[in-house]
Tab-separated table of C-alpha atoms in Angstrom:
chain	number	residue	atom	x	y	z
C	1	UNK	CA	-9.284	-4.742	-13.764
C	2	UNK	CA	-10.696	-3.268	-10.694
C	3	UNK	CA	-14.231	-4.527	-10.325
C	4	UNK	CA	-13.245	-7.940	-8.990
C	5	UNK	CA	-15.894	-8.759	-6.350
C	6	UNK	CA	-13.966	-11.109	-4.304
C	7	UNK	CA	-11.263	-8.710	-3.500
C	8	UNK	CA	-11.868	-5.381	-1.259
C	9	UNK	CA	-9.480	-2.864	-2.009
C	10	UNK	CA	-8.878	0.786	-0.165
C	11	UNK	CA	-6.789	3.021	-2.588
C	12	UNK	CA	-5.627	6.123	-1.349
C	13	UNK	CA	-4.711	8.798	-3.738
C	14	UNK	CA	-2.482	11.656	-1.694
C	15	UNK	CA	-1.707	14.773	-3.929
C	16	UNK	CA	-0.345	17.700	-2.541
C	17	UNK	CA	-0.751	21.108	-4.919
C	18	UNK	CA	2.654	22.292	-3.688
C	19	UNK	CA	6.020	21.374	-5.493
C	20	UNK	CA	7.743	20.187	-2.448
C	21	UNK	CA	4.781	17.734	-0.554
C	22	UNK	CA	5.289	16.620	3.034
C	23	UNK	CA	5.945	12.658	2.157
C	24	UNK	CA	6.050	12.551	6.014
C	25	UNK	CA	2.396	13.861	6.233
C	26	UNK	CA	1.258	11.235	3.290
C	27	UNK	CA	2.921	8.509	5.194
C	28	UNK	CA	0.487	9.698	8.603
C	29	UNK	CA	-2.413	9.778	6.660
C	30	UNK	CA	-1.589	6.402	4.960
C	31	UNK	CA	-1.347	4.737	8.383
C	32	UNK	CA	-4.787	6.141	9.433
C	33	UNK	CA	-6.126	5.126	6.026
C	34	UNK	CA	-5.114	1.426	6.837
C	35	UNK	CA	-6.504	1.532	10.034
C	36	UNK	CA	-9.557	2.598	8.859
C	37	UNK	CA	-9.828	-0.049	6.589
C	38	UNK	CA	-8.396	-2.178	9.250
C	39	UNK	CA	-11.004	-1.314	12.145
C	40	UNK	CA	-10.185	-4.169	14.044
C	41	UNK	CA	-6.253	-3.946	13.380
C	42	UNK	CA	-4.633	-6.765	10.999
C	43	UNK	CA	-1.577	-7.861	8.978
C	44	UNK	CA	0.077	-5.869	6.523
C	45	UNK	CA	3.332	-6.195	3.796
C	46	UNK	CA	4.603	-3.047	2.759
C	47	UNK	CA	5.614	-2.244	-1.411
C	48	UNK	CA	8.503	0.036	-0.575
C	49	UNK	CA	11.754	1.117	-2.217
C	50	UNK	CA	15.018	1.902	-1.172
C	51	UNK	CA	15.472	4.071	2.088
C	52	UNK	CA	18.034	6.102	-0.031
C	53	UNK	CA	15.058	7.919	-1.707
C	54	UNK	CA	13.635	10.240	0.312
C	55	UNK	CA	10.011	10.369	-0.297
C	56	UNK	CA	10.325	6.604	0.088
C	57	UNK	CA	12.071	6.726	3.573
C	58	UNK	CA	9.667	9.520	4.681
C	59	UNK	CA	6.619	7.874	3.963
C	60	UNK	CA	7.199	4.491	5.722
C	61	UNK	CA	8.668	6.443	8.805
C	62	UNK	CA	5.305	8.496	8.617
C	63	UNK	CA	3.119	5.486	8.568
C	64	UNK	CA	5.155	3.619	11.386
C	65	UNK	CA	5.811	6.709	13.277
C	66	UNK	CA	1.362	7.412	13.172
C	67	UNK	CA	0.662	3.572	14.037
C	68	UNK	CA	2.512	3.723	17.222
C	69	UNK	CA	0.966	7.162	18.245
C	70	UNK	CA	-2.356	5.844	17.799
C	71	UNK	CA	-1.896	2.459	19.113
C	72	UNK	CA	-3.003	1.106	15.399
C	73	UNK	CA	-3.316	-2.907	15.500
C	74	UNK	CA	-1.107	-3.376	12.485
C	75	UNK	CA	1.473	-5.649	12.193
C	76	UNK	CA	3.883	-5.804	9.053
C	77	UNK	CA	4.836	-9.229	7.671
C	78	UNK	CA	7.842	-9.579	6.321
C	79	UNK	CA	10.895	-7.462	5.441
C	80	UNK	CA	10.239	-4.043	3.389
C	81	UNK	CA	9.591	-4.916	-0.737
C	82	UNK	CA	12.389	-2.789	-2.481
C	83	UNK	CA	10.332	-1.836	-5.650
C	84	UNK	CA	11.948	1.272	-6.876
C	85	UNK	CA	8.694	2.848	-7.904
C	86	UNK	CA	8.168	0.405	-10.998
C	87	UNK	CA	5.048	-1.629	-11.451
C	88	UNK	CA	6.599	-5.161	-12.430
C	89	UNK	CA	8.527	-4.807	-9.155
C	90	UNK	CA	5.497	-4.228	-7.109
C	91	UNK	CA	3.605	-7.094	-8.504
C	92	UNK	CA	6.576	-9.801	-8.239
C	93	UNK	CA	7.303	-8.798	-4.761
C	94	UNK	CA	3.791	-8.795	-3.692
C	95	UNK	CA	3.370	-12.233	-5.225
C	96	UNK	CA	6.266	-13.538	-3.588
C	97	UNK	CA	4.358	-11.957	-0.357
C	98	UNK	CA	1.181	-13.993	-1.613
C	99	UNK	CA	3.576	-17.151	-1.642
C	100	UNK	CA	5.169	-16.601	1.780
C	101	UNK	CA	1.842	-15.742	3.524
C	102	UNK	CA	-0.740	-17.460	2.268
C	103	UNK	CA	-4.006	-16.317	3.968
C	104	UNK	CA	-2.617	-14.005	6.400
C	105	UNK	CA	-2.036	-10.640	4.591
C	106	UNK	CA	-4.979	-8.275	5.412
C	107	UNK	CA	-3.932	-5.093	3.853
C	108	UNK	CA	-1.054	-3.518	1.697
C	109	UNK	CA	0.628	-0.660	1.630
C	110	UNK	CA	2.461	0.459	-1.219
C	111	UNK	CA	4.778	3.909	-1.103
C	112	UNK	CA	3.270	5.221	-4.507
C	113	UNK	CA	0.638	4.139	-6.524
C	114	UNK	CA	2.276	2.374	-9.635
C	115	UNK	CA	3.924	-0.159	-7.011
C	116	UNK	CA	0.511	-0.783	-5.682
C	117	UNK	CA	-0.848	-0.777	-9.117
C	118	UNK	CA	1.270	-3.917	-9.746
C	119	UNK	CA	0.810	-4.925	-5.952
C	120	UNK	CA	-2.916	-5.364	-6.678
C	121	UNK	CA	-2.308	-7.071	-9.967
C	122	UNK	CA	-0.980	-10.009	-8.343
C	123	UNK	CA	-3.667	-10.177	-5.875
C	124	UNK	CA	-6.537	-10.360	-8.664
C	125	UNK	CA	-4.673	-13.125	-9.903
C	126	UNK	CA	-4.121	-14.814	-7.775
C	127	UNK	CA	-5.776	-18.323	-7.888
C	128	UNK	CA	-4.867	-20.150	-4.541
C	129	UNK	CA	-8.352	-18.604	-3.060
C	130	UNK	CA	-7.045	-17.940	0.288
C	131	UNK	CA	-5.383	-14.100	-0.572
C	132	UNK	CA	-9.497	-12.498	-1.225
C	133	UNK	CA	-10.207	-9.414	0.546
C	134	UNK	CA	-6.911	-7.294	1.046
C	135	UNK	CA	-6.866	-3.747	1.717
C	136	UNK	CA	-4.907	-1.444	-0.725
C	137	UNK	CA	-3.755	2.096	0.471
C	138	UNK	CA	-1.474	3.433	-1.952
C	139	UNK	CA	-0.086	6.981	-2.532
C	140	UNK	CA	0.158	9.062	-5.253
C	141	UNK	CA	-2.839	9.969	-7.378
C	142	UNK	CA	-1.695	8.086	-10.782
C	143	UNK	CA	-4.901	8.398	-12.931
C	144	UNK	CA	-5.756	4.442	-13.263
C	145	UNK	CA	-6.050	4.710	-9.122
C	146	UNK	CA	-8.213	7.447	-9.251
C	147	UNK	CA	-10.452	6.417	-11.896
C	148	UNK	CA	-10.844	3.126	-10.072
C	149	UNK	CA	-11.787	5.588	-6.967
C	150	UNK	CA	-13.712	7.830	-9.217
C	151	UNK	CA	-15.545	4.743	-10.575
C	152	UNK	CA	-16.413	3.169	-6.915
C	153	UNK	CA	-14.444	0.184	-7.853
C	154	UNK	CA	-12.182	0.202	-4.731
């Protein structure tokens, strides 16, 4: 599932070894993971979920809050993809995303890995040709992320 070579795929697996992590810190290191994938700046959609969950809220404000300090290049397309941390709702949303801007998305970033999990099922297939080589960052650490890390398929 992860070794398609037309699509290029960042996948950022955050764990924090403390019961209470600092989703505002995983958000900042998100952002700089996207613009490191993103050297020259680029488009981005974001698989979100509600604001009324915290680690959700956190996180986004984290990765908008470290793209303005460091003058990051990223522009999001489109509203915020309410996914509620389930897989089937990341990949409808981000194929709606595929539909609405065909071409134009560079990267993706999802609040938690599942959600991207699903984000980056719709991107492999995908068959219009013009979505290929979109960045994933993703947090979380769910174990078919980092074996795909583990594995070098990202």
């Amino acid at each position: 599932m992860y070794g398609s070579p037309d699509l290029s795929r960042l996948l950022l697996a955050l764990r924090t070894g403390i019961p209470a992590p600092d989703y505002y810190a995983q958000g900042r290191l998100a952002a700089d993971a996207m613009a490191k994938a993103l050297p020259n700046g680029g488009t981005f959609v974001h698989l979100g979920c509600d604001p009324s969950y915290e680690a959700a809220r956190l996180r986004y404000q984290g990765f908008l809050d470290e793209t303005k300090d460091k003058g990051y290049k990223l522009t999001q397309l489109g509203e915020v993809a309410k996914c509620d941390w389930q897989l089937a709702l990341g990949k409808s949303n981000m194929t709606a995303f595929l539909a609405k801007f065909p071409g134009k998305i560079d990267g993706v970033y999802a609040v938690d890995d599942t959600i991207g999990n699903g984000g980056l099922q719709a991107v492999q297939e995908d068959t219009s040709g013009v979505n290929k080589d979109i960045k994933f960052v993703s947090i979380g650490g769910i174990q078919v992320i980092l074996d795909a890390v583990k594995d070098g398929k990202n």
